Coordinates of C-alpha atoms in Angstrom, one line a residue:
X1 CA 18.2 34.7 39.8
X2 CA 15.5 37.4 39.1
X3 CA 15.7 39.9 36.6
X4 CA 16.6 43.2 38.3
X5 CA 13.3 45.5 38.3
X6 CA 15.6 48.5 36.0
X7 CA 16.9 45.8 33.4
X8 CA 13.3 44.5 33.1
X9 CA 11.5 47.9 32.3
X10 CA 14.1 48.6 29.9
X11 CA 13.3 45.2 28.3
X12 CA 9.7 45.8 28.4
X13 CA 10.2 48.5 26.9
X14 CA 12.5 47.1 24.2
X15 CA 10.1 44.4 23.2
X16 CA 7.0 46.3 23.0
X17 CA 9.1 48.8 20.4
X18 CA 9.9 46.0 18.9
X19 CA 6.8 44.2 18.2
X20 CA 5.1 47.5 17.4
X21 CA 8.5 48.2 14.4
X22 CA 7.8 44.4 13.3
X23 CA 4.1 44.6 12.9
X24 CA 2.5 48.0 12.2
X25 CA -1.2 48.6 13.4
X26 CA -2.2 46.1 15.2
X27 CA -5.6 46.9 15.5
X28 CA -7.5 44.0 13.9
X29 CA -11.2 43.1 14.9
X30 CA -11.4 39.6 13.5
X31 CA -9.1 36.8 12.7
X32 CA -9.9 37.1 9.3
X33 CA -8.6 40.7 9.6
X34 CA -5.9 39.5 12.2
X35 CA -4.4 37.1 9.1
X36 CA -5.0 39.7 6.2
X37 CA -2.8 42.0 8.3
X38 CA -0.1 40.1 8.7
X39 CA -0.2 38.8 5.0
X40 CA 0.3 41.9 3.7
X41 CA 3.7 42.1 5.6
X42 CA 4.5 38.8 4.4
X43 CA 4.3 37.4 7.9
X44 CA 3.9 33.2 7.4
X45 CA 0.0 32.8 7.5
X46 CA -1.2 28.7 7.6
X47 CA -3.7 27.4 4.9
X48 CA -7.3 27.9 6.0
X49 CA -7.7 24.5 7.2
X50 CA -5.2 24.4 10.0
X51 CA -7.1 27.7 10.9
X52 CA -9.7 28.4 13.1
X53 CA -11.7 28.0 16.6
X54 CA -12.7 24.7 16.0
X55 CA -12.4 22.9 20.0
X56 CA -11.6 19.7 18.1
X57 CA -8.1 18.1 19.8
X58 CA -7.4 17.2 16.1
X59 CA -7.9 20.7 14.6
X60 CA -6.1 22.2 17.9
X61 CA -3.3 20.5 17.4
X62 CA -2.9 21.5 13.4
X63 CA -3.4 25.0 14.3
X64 CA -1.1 27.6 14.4
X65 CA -3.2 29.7 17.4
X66 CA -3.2 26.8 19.4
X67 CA 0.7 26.1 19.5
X68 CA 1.5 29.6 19.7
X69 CA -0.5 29.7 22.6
X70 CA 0.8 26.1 23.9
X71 CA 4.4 27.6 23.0
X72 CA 3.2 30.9 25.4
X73 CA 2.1 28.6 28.4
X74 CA 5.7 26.8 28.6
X75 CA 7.2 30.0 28.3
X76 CA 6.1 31.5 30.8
X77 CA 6.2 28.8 33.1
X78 CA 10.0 28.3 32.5
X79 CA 10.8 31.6 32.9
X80 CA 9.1 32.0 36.3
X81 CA 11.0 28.5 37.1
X82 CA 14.2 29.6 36.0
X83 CA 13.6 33.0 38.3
X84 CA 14.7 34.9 35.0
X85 CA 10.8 36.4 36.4
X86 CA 9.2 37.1 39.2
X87 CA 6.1 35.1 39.5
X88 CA 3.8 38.2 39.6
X89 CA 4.8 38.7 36.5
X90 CA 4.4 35.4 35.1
X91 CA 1.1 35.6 36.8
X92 CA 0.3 38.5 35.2
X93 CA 1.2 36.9 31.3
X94 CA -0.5 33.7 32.5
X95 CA -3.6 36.0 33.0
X96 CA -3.2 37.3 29.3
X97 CA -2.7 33.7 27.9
X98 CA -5.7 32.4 29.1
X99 CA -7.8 35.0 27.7
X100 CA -6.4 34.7 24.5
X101 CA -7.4 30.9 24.7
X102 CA -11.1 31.6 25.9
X103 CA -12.0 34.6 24.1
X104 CA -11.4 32.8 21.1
X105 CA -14.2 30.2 22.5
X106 CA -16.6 33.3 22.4
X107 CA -18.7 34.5 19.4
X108 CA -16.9 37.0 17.5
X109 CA -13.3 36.1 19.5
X110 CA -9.8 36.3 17.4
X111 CA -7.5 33.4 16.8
X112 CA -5.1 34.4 14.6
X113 CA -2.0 32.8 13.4
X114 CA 0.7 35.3 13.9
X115 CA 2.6 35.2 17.2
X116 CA 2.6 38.8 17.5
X117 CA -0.7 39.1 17.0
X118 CA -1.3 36.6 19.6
X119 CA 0.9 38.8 22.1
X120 CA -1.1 42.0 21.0
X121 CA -4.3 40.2 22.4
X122 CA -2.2 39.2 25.7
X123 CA -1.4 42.6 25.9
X124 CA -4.2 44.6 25.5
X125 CA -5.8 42.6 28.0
X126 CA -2.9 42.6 31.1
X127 CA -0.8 46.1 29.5
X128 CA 2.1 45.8 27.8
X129 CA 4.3 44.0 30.8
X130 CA 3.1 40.6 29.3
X131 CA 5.6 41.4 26.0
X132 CA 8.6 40.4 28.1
X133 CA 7.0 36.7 27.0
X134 CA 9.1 37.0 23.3
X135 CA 11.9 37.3 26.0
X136 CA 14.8 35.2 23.7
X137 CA 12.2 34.6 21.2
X138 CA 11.4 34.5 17.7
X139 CA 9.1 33.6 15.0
X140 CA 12.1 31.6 13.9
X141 CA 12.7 29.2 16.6
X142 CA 8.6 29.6 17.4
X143 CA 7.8 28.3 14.0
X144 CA 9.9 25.5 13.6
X145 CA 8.9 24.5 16.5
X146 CA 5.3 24.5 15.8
X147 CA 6.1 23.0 12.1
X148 CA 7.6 20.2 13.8
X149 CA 5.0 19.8 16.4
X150 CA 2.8 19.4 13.1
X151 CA 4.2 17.2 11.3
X152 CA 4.3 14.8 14.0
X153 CA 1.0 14.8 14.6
X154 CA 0.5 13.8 10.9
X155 CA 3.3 11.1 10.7
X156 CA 1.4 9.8 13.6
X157 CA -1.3 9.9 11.6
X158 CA -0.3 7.9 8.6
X159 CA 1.8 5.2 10.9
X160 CA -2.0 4.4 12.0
X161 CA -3.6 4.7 8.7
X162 CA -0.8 2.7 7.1
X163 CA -1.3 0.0 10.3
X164 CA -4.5 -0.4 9.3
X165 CA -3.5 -1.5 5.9
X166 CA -1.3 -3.6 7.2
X167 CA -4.2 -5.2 9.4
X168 CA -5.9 -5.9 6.0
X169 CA -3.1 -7.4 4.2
X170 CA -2.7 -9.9 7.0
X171 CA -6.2 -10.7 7.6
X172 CA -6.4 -11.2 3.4
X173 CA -3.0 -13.1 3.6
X174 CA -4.4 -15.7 6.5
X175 CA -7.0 -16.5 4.0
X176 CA -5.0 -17.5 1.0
X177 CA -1.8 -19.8 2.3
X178 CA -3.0 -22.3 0.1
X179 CA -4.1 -20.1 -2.5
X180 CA -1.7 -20.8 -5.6
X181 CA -1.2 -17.7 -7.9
X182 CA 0.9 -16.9 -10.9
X183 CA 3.9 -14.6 -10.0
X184 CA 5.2 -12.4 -12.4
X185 CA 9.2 -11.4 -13.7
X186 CA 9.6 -8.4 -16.6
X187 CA 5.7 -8.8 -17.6
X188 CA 5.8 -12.5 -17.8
X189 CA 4.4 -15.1 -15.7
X190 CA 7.5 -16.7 -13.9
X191 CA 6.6 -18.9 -10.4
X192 CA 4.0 -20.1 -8.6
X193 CA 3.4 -18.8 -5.5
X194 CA 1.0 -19.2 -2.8
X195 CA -1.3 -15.7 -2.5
X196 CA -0.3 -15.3 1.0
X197 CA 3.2 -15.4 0.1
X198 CA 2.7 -12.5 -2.1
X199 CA 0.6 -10.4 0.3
X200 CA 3.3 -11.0 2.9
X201 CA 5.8 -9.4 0.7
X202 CA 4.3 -6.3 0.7
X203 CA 3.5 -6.1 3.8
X204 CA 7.1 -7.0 4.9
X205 CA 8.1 -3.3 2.8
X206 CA 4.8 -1.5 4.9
X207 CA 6.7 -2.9 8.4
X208 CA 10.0 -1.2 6.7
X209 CA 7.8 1.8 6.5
X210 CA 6.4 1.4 10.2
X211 CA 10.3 1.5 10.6
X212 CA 11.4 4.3 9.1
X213 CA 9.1 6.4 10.4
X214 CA 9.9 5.2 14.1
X215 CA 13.2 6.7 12.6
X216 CA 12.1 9.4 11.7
X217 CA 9.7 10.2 14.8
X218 CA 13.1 9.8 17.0
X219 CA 14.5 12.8 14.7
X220 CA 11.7 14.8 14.4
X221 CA 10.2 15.3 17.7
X222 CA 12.9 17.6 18.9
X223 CA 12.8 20.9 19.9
X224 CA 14.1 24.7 18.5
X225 CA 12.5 26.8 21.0
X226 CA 15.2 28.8 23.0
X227 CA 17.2 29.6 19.8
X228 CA 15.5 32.7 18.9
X229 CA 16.4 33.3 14.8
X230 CA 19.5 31.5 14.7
X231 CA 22.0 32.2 17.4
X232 CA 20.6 31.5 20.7
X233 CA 19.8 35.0 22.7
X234 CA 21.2 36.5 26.1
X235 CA 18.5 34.9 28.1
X236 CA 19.2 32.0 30.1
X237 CA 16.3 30.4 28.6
X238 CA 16.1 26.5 29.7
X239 CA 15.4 25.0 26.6
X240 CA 15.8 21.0 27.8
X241 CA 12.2 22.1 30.4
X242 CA 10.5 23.9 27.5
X243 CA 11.1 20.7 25.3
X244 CA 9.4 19.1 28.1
X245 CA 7.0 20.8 28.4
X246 CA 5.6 20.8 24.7
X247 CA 6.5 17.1 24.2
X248 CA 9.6 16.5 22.5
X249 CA 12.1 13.6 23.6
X250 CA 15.1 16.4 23.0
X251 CA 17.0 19.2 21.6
X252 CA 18.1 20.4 17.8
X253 CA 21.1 21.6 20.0
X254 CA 22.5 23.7 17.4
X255 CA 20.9 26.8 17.2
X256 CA 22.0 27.2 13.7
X257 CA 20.9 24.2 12.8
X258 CA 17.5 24.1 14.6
X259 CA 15.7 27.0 12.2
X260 CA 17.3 26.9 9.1
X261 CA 19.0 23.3 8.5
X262 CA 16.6 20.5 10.1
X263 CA 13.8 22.3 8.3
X264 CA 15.6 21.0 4.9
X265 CA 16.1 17.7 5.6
X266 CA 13.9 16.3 7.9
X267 CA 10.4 17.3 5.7
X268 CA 12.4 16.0 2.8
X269 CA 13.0 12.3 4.4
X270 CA 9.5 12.7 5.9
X271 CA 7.9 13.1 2.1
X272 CA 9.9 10.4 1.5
X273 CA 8.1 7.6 3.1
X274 CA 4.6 8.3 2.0
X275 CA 5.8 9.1 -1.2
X276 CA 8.1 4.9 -1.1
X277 CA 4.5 3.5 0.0
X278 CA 2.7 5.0 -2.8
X279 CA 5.3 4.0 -5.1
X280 CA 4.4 -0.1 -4.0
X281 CA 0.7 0.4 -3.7
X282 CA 0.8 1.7 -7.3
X283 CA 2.6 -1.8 -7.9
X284 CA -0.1 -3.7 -6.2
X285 CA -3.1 -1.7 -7.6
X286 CA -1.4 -2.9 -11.6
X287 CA -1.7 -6.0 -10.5
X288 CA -5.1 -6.0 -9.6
X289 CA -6.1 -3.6 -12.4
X290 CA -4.1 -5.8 -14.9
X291 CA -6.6 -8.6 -14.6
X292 CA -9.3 -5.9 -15.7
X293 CA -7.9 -6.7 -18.8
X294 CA -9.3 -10.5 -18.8
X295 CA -12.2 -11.8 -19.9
X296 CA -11.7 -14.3 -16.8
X297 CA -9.4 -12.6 -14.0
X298 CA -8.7 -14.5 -10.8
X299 CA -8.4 -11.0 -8.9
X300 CA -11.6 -9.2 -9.0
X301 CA -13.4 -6.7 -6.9
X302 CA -16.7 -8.2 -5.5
X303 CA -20.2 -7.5 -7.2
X304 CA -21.6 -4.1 -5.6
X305 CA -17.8 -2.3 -5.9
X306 CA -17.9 -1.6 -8.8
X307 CA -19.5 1.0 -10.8
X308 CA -21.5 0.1 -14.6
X309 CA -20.8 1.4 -18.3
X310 CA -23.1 4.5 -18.8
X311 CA -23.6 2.5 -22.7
X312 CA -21.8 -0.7 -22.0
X313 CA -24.2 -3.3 -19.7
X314 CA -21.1 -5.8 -19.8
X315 CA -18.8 -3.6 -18.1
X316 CA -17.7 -3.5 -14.2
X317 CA -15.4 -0.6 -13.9
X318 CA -12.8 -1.1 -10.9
X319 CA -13.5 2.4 -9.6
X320 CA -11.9 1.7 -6.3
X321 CA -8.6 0.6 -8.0
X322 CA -8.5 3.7 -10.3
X323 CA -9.3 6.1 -7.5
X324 CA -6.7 4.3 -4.8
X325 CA -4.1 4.5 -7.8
X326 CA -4.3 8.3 -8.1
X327 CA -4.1 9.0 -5.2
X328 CA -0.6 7.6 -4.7
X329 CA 0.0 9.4 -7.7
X330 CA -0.5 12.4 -6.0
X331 CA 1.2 11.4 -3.0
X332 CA 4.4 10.8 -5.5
X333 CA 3.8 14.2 -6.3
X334 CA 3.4 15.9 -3.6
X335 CA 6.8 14.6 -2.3
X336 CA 8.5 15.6 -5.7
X337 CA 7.1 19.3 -4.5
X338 CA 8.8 19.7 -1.6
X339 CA 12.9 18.5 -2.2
X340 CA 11.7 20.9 -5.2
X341 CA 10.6 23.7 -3.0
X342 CA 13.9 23.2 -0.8
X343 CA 16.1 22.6 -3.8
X344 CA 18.7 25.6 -5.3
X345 CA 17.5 27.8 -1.8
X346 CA 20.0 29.6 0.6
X347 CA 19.4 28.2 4.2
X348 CA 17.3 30.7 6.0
X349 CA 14.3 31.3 3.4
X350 CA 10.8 30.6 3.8
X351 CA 10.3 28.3 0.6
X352 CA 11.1 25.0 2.5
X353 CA 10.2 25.5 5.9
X354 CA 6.6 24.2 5.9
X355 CA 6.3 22.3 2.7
X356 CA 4.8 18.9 3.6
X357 CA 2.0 20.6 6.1
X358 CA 1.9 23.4 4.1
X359 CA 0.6 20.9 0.7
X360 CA -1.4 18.7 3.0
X361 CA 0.9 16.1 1.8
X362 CA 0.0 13.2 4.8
X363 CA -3.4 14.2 4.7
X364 CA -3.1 12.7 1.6
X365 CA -1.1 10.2 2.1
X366 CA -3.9 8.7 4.6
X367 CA -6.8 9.4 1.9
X368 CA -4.3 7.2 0.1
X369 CA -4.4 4.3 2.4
X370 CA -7.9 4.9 3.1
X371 CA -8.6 4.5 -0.7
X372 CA -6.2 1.1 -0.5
X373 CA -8.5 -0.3 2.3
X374 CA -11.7 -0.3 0.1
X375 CA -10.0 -2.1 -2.9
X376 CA -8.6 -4.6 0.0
X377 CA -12.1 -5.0 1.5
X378 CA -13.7 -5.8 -1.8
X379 CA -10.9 -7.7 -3.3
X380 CA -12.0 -11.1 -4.6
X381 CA -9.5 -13.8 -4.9
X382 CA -10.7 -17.0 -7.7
X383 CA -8.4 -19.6 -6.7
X384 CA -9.5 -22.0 -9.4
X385 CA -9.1 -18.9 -12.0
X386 CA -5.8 -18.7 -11.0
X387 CA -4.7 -22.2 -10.8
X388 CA -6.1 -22.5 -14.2
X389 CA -3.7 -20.1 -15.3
X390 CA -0.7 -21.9 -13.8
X391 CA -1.7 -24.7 -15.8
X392 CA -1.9 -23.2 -19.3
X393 CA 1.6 -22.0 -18.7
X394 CA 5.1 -24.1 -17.6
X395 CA 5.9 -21.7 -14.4
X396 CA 7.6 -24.9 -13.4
X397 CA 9.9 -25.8 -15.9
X398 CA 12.8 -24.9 -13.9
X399 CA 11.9 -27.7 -11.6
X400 CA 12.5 -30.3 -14.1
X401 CA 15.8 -28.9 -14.7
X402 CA 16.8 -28.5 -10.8
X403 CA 15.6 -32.1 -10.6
X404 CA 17.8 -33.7 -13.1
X405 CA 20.4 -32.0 -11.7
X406 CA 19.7 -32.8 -7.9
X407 CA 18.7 -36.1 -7.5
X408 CA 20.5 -37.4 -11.5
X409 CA 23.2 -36.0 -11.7
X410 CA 22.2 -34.1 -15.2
X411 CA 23.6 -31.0 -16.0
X412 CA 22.1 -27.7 -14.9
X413 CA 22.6 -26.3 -18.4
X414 CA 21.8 -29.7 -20.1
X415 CA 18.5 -30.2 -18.2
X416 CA 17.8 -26.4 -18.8
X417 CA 18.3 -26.6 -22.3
X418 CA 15.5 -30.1 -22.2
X419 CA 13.1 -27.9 -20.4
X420 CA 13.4 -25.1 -23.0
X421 CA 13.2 -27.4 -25.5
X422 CA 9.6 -28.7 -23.8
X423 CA 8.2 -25.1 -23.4
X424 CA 9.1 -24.2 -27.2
X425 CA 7.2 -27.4 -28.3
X426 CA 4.6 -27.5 -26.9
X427 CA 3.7 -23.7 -27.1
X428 CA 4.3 -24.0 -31.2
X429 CA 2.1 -26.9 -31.0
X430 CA -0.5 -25.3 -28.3
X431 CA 0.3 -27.9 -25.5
X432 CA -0.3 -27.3 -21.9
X433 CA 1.7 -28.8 -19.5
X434 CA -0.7 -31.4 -18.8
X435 CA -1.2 -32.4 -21.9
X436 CA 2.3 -32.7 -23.3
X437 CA 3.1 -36.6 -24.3
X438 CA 5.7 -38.2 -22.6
X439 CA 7.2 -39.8 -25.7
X440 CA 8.0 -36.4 -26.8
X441 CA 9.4 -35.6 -23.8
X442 CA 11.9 -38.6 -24.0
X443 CA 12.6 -37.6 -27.8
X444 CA 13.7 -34.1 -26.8
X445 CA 15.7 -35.2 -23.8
X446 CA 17.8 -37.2 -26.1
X447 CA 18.3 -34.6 -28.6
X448 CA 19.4 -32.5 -25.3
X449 CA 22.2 -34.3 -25.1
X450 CA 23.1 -34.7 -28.7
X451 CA 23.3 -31.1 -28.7
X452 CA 25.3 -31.0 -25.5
X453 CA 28.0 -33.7 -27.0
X454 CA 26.8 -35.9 -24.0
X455 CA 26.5 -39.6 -24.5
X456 CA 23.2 -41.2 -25.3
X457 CA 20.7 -41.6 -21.7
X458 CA 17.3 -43.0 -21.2
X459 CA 14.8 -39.5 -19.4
X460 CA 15.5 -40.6 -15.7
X461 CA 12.1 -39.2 -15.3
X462 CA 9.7 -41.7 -15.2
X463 CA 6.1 -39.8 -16.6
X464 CA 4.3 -40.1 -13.2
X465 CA 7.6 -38.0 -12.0
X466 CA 7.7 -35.4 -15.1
X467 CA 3.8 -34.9 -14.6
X468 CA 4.2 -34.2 -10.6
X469 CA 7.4 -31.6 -11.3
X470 CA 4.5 -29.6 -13.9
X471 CA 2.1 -29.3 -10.9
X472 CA 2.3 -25.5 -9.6
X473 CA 0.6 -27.0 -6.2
X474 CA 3.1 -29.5 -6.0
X475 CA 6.0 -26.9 -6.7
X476 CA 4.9 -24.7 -4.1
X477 CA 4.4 -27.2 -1.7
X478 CA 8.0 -28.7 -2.1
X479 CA 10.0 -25.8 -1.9
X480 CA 12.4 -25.5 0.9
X481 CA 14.3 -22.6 2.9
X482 CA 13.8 -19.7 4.9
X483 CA 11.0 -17.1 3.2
X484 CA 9.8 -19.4 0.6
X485 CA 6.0 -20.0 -0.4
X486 CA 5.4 -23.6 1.3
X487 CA 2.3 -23.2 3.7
X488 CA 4.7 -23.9 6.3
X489 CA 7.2 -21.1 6.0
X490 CA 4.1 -19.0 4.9
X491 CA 2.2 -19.6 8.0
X492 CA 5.7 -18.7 10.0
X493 CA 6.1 -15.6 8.5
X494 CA 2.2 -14.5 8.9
X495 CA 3.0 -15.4 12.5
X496 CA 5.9 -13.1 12.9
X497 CA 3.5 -10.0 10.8
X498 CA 1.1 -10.6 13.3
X499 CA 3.5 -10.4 16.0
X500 CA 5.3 -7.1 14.4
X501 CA 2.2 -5.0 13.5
X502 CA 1.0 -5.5 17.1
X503 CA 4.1 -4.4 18.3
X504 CA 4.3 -1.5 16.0
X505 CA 0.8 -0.5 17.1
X506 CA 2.0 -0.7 20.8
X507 CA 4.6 1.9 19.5
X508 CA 2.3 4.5 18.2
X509 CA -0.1 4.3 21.4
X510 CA 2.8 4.5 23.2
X511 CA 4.2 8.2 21.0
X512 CA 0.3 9.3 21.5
X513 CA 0.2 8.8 25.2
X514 CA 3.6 10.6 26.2
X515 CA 2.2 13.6 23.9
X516 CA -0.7 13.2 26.3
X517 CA 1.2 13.3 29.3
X518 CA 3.5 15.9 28.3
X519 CA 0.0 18.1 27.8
X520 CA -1.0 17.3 31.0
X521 CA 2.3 18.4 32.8
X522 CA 2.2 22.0 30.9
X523 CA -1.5 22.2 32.2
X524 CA -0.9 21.6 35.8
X525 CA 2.3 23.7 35.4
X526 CA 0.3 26.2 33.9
X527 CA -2.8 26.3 35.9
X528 CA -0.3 26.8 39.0
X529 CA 1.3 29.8 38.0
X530 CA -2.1 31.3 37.1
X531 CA -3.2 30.1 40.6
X532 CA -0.1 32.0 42.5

């Protein structure tokens, strides 16, 4: 029902007090001025970059002016639906919030970041009737509102950055299913695998990222307008229409909870995921940086990424690498800033609140990914350098011991005790695998079992066998079960990345567009109560 005309002159009244106690002069020319003001009385002011009058949809929607004015629109139009107002009155605040948006568009025009200082404009435009728009309202529930509405727009941000990534690792992956590579345990070269098959594990923990921030997305995006500072407000406010309006799937129903609790530990999980990625990309980059150190590395970045020795002419620094790499450094660090920043805090202080936006932290995070995508684009892949390396080395030599086991019967600890007994000869005699006589290999099998108290056996490995089970190719191409490196499981599971990614992009267009539409609907809503 409407607000009776007696109750709503006293609350006009009320708020204008109000705003004029919580702010001082209000008399600012410029938003530069606007923002000083309100810093000196410690009113929250954003970094200069989610600032300004930039008409940019990307810059709108970091900016504090825009959502208060966004925030303003559904206001009013829920209060004029919910008859707590009259519509000439929401008319008349309509009025005021659309100059506010255009004569920011004008040379000289004010956007400034503090709400109040946003209703000063409304209401030096339409008279002080308009202030009845902080009607159960605060910066509290205004700000967390807008904080979430920004961090949204950034996880979005990063779920494409990191999807385009992902498109890279797949495309690299399709490429090298035959591609046999050294894999490495504790520093030491332990397994072939096929290149693919390494890719595809990463990109397996990127998809787990895709996930978790689908997670998160379905906890952020809720809404804490209506809850004024902490404890809802006498207004019948219709909080489930103004989440509608400014595009969030729900409620933080409790009020408590909405300004001073979710602000903890949502930004802290959010950090989290960036900061998980950087953590793995930091892995990859080592082992692309690692072969730096060779005078022959099978991973290399391609002639023209690279940047020359000032003094050196031999030298091809791996720029990209080192620049990717510290990056996610900072991303690491960055996270570690804000569970600091909310850590040892009562729940109602500033500190935490706007942490992640506040240090740019996804912004980074992208430049992260971005940084990832050149090394990935000029990543080089020698597939005879790193066969090569297989074959100096006896990767395989658990093989023979699975073998004798399998298909004779051996001993796992007896045939594992032969095969250690091969490696430790032939590296004391500097012996590659190929190389390694097969009369020696019958001499140690029998001392194998000598030492195991087992009686005396011919090898049942005839040398055309022994030589096969020391082929890296042939390992990887025999292995069997789900997830291994054959070409066949390999090419199954690039099948189901493929088939994941573009369902995880189908996801994120999806988020966008409903943001989209949930613009649109406040718009028309909007523009009809300015039209009545």
């Amino acid at each position: 029902m409407n607000t009776s005309p007696a109750l709503l002159a006293s609350l006009l009244m009320a708020s204008s007090l109000s705003m004029a106690a919580d702010t001082g002069a209000l008399a600012c020319k410029t938003t530069e001025e606007c923002n000083a003001q309100a810093a000196r009385i410690g009113a929250f002011v954003p970094a200069p970059a989610a600032r300004g009058n930039s008409t940019s949809p990307r810059d709108q929607a970091e900016s504090q002016f825009y959502w208060m004015n966004k925030i303003n629109k559904a206001s009013a139009v829920m209060l004029v639906e919910e008859k707590i107002l009259p519509p000439e009155t929401g008319r008349l605040i309509a009025r005021g919030i659309a100059h506010t948006i255009d004569q920011a568009k004008q040379p000289g025009g004010k956007s400034p970041a503090d709400v109040i200082q946003i209703e000063n404009i409304i209401t030096e435009h339409v008279g002080p009737d308009a202030s009845v728009i902080h009607a159960g309202r605060s910066r509290q529930d205004m700000y967390a509102t807008f904080r979430a509405a920004q961090l949204r727009n950034q996880v979005l941000d990063y779920y494409d950055a990191l999807s385009s990534l992902r498109d890279r690792v797949v495309v690299t992956a399709s490429k090298h299913v035959n591609t046999i590579v050294p894999a490495y345990t504790n520093g030491v070269q332990a397994q072939p695998v096929s290149y693919a098959h390494y890719l595809l594990a990463f990109e397996a923990s990127f998809a787990r990222d895709a996930q978790r921030m689908r997670e998160l997305y379905a906890r952020l995006n809720r809404s804490a307008m209506g809850t004024a500072v902490l404890a809802n407000s006498s207004w019948p406010l219709n909080r489930v229409r103004m989440a509608e309006l400014l595009g969030f799937d729900g409620l933080i129903e409790n009020s408590y909870d909405a300004g001073q609790v979710f602000t903890f530990d949502i930004p802290i999980e959010a950090s989290g995921i960036p900061a998980s990625t950087a953590i793995r990309l930091g892995a990859m980059l080592g082992d692309i940086h690692t072969q730096y150190h060779q005078t022959r590395p099978w991973l290399l970045l391609e002639e023209g990424s690279t940047y020359g020795s000032s003094a050196m002419p031999q030298k091809r620094n791996p720029g990209l690498v080192m620049n990717a790499r510290e990056q996610a450094s900072t991303v690491v660090g960055l996270a570690h800033v804000v569970s600091l920043r909310a850590h040892n805090v009562t729940p109602g202080m500033r500190d935490y609140k706007q942490t992640p936006v506040e240090l740019a932290l996804f912004p980074q995070a992208v430049r992260m990914v971005t940084s990832m995508n050149l090394v990935m684009d000029a990543l080089g892949v020698n597939a005879a350098r790193a066969l090569a390396e297989l074959e100096d080395d006896w990767t395989t030599s658990m093989d023979i011991a699975e073998t004798l086991q399998k298909n004779h019967k051996v001993p796992f600890r007896v045939g594992h005790s032969f095969a250690s007994a091969l490696v430790s000869h032939a590296r004391a005699n500097s012996l590659r695998p190929r190389e390694f006589p097969y009369a020696k290999a019958v001499e140690l099998y029998a001392a194998a079992l000598a030492k195991n108290k087992l009686p005396e056996a011919k090898l049942p490995l005839s040398e055309q066998a022994m030589r096969a089970l020391l082929s890296p190719a042939e390992m990887v191409r025999t292995r069997v079960g789900i997830g291994g490196p054959q070409p066949a499981e390999v090419e199954r599971m690039l099948r189901q990345s493929q088939e994941t990614l573009r369902g995880d992009k189908a996801w994120v267009a999806q988020a966008r567009r409903r943001l989209q539409e949930a613009d649109g609907r406040l718009d028309q809503a909007f523009a009809r109560l300015l039209a009545n």
